[in-house]
XYZ file of C-alpha atoms in Angstrom:
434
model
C -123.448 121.065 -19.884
C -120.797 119.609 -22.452
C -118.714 122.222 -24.079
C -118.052 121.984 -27.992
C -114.293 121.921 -27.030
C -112.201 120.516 -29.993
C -109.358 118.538 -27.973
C -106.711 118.489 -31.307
C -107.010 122.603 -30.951
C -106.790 122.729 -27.166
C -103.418 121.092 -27.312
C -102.324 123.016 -29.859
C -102.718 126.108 -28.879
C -103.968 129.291 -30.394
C -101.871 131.093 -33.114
C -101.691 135.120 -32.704
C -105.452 136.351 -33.734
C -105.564 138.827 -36.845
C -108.015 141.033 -37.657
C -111.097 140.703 -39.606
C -111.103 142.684 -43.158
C -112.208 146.036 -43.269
C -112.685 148.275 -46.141
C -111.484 147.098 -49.333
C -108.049 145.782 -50.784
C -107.000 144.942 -53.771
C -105.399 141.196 -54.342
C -103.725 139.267 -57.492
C -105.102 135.922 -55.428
C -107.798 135.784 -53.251
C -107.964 131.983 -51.209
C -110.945 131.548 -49.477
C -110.764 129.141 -46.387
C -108.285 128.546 -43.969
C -107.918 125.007 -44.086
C -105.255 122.313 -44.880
C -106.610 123.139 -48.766
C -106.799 126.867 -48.708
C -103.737 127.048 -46.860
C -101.639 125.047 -49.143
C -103.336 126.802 -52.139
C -101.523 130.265 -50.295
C -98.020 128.259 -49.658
C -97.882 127.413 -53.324
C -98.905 130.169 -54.934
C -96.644 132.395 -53.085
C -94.099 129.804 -54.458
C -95.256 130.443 -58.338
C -95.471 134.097 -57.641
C -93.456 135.668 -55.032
C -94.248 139.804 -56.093
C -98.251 138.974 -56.138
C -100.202 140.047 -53.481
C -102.100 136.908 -52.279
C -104.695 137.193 -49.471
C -106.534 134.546 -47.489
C -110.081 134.546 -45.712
C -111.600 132.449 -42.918
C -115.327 133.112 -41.680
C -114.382 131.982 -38.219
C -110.039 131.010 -37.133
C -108.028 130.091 -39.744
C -106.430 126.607 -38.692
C -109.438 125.759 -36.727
C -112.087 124.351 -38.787
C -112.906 121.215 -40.363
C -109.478 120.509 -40.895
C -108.161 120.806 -37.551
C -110.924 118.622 -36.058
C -110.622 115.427 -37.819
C -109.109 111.968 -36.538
C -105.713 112.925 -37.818
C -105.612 109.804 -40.639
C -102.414 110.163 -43.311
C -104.414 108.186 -46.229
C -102.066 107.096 -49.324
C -104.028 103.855 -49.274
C -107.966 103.511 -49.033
C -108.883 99.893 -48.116
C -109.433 98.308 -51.208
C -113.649 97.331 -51.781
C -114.123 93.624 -53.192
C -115.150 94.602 -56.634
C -111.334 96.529 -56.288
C -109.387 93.136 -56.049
C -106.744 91.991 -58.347
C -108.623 90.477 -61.230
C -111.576 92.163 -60.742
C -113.209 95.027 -62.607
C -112.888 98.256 -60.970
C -108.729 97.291 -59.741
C -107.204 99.727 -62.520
C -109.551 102.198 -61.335
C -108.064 101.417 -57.835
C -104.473 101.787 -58.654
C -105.263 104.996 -60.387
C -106.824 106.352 -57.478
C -103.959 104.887 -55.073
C -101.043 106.923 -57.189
C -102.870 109.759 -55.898
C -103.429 108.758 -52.799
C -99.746 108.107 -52.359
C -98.737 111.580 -53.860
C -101.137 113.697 -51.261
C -99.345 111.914 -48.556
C -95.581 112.363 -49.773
C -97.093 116.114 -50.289
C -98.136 116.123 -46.476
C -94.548 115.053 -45.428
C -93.038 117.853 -47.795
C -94.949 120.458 -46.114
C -94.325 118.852 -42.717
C -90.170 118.774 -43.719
C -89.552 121.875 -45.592
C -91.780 123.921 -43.083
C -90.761 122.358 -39.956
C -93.800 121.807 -38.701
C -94.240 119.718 -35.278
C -97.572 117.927 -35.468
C -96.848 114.153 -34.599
C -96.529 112.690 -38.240
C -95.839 109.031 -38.123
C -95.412 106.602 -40.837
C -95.947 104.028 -39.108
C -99.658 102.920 -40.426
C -102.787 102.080 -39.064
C -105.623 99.181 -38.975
C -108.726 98.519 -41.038
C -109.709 96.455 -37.945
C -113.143 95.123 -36.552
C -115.090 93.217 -34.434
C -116.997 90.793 -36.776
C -114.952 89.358 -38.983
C -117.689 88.536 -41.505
C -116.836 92.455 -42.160
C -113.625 91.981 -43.575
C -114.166 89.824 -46.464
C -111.884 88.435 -48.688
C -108.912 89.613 -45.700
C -105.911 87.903 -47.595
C -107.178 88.942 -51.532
C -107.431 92.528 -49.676
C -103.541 92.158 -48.146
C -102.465 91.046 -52.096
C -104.299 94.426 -53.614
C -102.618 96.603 -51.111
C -99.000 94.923 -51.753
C -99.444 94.942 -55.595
C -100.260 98.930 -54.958
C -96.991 99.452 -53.402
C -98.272 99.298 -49.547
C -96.484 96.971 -46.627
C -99.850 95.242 -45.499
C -99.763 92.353 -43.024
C -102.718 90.162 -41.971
C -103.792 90.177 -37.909
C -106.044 88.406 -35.383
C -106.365 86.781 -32.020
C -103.205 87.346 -29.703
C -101.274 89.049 -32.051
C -103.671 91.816 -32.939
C -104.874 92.157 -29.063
C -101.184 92.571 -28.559
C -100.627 95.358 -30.619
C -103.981 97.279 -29.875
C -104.329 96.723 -25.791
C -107.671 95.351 -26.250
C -109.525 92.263 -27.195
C -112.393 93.483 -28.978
C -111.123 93.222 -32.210
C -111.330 89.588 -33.920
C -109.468 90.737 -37.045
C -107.402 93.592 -38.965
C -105.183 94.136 -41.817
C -102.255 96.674 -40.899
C -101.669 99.053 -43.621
C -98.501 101.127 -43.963
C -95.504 102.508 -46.398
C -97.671 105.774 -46.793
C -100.298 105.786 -44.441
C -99.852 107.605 -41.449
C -101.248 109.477 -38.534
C -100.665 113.365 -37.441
C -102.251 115.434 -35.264
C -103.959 117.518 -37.511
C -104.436 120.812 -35.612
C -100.593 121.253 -34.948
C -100.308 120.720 -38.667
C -102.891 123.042 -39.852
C -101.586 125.521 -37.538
C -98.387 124.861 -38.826
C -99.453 125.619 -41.894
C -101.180 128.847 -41.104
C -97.661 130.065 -38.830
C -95.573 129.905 -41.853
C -97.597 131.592 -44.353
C -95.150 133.607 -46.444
C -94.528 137.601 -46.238
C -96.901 138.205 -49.810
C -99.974 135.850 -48.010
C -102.178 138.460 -45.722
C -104.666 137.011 -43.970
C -108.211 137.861 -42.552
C -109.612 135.877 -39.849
C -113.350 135.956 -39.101
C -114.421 137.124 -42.078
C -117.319 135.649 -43.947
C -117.607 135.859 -47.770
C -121.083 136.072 -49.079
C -120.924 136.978 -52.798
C -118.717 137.040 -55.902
C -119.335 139.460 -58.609
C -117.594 139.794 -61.535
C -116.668 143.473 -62.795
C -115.785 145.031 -65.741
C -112.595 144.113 -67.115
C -113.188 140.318 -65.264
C -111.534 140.857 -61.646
C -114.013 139.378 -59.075
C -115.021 141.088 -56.065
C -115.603 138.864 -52.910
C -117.773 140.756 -50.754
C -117.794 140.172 -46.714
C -120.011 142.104 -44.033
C -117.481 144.724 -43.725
C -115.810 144.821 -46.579
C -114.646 143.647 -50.020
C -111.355 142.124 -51.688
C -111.330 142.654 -55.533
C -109.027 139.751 -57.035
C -107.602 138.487 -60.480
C -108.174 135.108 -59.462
C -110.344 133.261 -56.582
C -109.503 130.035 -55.226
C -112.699 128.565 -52.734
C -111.737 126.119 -50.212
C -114.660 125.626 -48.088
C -115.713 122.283 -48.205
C -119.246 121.212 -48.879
C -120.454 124.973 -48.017
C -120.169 126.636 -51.216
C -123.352 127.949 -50.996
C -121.784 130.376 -47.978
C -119.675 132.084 -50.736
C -123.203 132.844 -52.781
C -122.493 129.919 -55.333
C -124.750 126.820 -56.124
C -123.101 123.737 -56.291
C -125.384 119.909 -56.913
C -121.977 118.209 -56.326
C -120.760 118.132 -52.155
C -123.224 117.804 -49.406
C -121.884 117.550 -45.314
C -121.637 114.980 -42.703
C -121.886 116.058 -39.380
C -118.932 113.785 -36.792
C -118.461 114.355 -33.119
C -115.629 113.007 -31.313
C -113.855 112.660 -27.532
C -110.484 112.573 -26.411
C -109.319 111.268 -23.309
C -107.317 112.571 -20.665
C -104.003 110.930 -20.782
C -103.756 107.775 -19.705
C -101.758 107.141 -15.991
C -99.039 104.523 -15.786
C -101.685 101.737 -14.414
C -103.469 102.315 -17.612
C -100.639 102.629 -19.781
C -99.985 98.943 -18.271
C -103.636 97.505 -18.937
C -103.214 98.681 -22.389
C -99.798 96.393 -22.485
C -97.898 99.714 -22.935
C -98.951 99.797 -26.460
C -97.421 102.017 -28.828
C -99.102 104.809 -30.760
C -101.855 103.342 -32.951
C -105.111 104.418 -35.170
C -108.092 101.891 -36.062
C -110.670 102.888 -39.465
C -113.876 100.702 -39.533
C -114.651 98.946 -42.108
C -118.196 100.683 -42.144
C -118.834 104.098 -42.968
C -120.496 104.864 -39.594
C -118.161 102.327 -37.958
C -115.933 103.800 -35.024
C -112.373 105.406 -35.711
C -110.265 105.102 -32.621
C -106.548 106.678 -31.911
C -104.277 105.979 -28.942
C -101.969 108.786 -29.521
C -98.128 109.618 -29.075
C -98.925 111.189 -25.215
C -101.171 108.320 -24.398
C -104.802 109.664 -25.110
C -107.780 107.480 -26.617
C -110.115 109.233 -29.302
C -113.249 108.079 -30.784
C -115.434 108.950 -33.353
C -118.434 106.624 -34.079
C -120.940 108.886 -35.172
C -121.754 110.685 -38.420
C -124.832 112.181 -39.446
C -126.294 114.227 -42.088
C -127.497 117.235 -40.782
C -127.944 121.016 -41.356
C -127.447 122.763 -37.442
C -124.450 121.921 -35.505
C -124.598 119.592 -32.630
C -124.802 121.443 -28.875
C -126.299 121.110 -25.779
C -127.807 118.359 -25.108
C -127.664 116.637 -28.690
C -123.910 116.346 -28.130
C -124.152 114.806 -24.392
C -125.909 112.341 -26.042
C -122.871 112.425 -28.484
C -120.514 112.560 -26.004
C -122.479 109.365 -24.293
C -122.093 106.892 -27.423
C -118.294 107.767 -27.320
C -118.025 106.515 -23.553
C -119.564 103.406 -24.911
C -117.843 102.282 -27.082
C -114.405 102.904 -25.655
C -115.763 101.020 -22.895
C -116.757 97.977 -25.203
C -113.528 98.215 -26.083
C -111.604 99.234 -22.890
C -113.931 98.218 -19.818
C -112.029 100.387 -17.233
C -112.835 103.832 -18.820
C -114.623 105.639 -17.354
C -116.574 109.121 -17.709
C -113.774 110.611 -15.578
C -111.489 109.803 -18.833
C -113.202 111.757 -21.355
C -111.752 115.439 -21.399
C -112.767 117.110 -24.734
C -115.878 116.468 -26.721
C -116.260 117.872 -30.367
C -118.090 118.584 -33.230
C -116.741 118.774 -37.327
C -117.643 118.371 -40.798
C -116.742 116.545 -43.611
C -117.639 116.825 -47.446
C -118.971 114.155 -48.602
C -119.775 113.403 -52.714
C -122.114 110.735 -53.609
C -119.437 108.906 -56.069
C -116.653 108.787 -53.690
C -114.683 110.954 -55.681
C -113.914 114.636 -55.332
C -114.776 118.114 -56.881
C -112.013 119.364 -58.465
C -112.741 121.897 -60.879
C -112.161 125.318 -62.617
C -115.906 126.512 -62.231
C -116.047 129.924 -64.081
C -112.839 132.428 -65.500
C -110.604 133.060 -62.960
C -112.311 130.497 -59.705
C -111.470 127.355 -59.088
C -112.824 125.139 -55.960
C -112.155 121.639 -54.382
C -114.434 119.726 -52.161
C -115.829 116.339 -51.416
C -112.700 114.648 -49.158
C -114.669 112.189 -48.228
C -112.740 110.901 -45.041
C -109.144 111.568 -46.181
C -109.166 115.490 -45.817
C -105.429 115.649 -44.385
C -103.692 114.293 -47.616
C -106.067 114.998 -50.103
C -106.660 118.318 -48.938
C -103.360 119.266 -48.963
C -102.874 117.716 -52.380
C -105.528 119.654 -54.015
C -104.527 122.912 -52.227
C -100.933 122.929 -54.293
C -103.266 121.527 -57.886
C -105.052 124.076 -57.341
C -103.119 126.753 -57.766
C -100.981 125.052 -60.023
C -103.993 124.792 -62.418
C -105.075 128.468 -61.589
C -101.273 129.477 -62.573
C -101.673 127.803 -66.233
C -99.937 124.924 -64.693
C -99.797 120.977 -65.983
C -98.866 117.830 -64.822
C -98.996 114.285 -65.172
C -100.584 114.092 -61.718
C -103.116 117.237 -62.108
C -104.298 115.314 -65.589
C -105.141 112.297 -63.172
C -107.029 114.143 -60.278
C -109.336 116.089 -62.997
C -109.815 112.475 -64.698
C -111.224 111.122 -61.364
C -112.613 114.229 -60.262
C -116.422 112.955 -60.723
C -118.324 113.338 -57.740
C -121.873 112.621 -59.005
C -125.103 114.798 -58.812
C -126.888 115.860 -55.600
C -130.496 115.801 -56.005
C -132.739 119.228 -54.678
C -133.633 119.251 -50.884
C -136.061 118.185 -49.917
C -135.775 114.556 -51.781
C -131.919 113.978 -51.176
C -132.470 115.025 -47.350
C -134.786 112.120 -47.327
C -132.483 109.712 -49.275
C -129.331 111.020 -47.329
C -131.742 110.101 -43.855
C -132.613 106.910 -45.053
C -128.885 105.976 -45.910
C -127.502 106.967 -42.511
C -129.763 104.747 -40.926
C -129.057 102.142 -43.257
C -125.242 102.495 -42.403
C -125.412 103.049 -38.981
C -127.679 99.822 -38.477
C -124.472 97.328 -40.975
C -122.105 98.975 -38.526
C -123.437 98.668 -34.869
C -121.223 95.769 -34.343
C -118.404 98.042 -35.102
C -119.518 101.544 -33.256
């Protein structure tokens, strides 16, 4: 039976457990969620206010979520969509989006710098690569909008792409860097959690199911066991609001799996061309992300799914199964034998594109709705956040509540259905590229 064994956490080893909350305490912040947002959220508001008491909440590990279990993808620069292209309509709206973009990763490396955090960070770019090149339209226009952005973007195929990737299944790929990067995104949301100041407490495995606001307006956040009673209450959990007893028509989730590989031996270093460290993003939503990492490990992820119970079992042998085929499309010699670690994670999805940023009611504030670029956007939002909780304003907060329009989820059962019928849809445009 394949165990739900995240291999980014594995390697990175647990921090010191805490324990759960008991009783109840008494908090100027309450952050709820453990991830690269709530965690940031904690760094910077014991920054703004060093004599508060600020205390964060995980339902399960802090450090060991969502966050921790994604492909590790440094995003300053989306791929820009054809309607995005110089000249065309929608290419302010793309450079507005891009100055974000390329703030939420110079925030990533000045958490990574100031906190000394080890977690792999390389600026060294990635691909938007694939397999049909009838997928990656308009390649040069695309190279133009990323320069005119600010990003170093250079043009690939044939040879010179096989070259740099080990492999020949890709026919095509513009290299994107000057901002984008890759980590490994459990050491740096551990990293994170290590170096939480001395005025942060935190509570690990502790669920919050309500908010009630008392007389006088502090908000108690009520767990199983016991209860935190807060000025102010920053959520940080994604598309799972509902978990914290609040309705929310904005975020729903996507369900990923991925595999990592044992690492590679010298023999397959050599078959590989002893490539250097690399990451690949699809062109296709349910197109296949692929790493080879700084120690020499492949990762995949080509599946994502809407769904409402977590993959196990069998469900994620069959997972685990799609991952060993397409790493052997693209690398023959793998075998089963390679494939170490097998996972499952979420990601919060909006229907626009574009996040949930918002102060919700007096005194809470949430972000959701990533959409694929969790590391630096996440960690972006986690320091607006509390700036905007602390009466805070910027230049850069004015922009991210500007684009923060995520569009309206219809009522279950209807947007299961649509959200079903949409998967399939984008599952079928990508199987060239899974």
């Amino acid at each position: 039976m394949i165990e739900n064994i995240c291999g980014w956490i594995a390697q990175a080893g647990a921090s010191s457990a805490v324990a759960p909350l008991k009783g109840t305490q008494q908090a100027d912040w309450l952050v709820i969620g453990g991830g690269f947002t709530g965690l940031t959220a904690a760094h910077t508001l014991a920054e703004l206010h060093p004599q508060s008491r600020i205390v964060i909440v995980d339902r399960q590990r802090a450090a060991q979520g969502a966050s921790a279990r994604n492909s590790g993808f440094v995003v300053a620069y989306e791929r820009p969509e054809l309607e995005e292209l110089a000249g065309r309509p929608q290419n302010e709206q793309y450079h507005r989006v891009t100055a974000i973009g390329k703030a939420a990763s110079d925030e990533v490396s000045r958490r990574v710098t100031t906190l000394g955090i080890e977690c792999d960070l390389s600026h060294d770019g990635y691909f938007f690569a694939v397999h049909d090149p009838a997928k990656l339209e308009q390649a040069e226009a695309q190279v133009r909008t990323l320069r005119e952005a600010g990003a170093s973007a250079e043009w690939l195929e044939g040879q010179a792409l096989s070259r740099r990737l080990g492999s020949s299944f890709y026919q095509a790929a513009i290299w994107c860097g000057g901002g984008n990067g890759l980590l490994q995104p459990a050491k740096y949301a551990k990293g994170l959690r290590d170096t939480l100041p001395e005025n942060v407490s935190l509570y690990e495995n502790t669920g919050i199911v309500g908010l009630e606001r008392l007389n006088g307006g502090k908000i108690r956040a009520r767990s199983h066991d016991g209860d935190i009673v807060a000025g102010q209450v920053i959520v940080c959990v994604g598309a799972f609001l509902q978990r914290v007893g609040m309705a929310d028509r904005a975020v729903f989730p996507l369900e990923l799996s991925a595999s990592l590989s044992r690492p590679l031996n010298e023999e397959e270093r050599a078959r590989l061309g002893n490539a250097s460290a690399w990451g690949v993003l699809s062109t296709r939503v349910a197109g296949a992300t692929l790493r080879l990492t700084s120690d020499q490990r492949l990762m995949i992820r080509n599946t994502v799914e809407y769904r409402h119970r977590d993959l196990a079992g069998r469900s994620l042998a069959a997972r685990r199964d799609r991952h060993l085929r397409g790493l052997q499309r693209r690398f023959p010699w793998v075998t089963d034998e390679h494939l170490q670690f097998t996972w499952t994670g979420h990601l919060s999805a909006t229907r626009s594109g574009e996040p949930r940023f918002a102060k919700l009611e007096h005194g809470v504030y949430a972000a959701a709705g990533c959409n694929g670029s969790g590391v630096a956007r996440g960690t972006l939002w986690g320091r607006l956040l509390a700036e905007m909780a602390s009466g805070g304003q910027s230049a850069l907060l004015t922009a991210v509540l500007d684009n923060a329009r995520p569009g309206w989820v219809p009522p279950r059962p209807f947007f299961d259905i649509g959200a079903a019928i949409r998967m399939h849809y984008e599952a079928r445009r990508a199987e060239t590229e899974s």
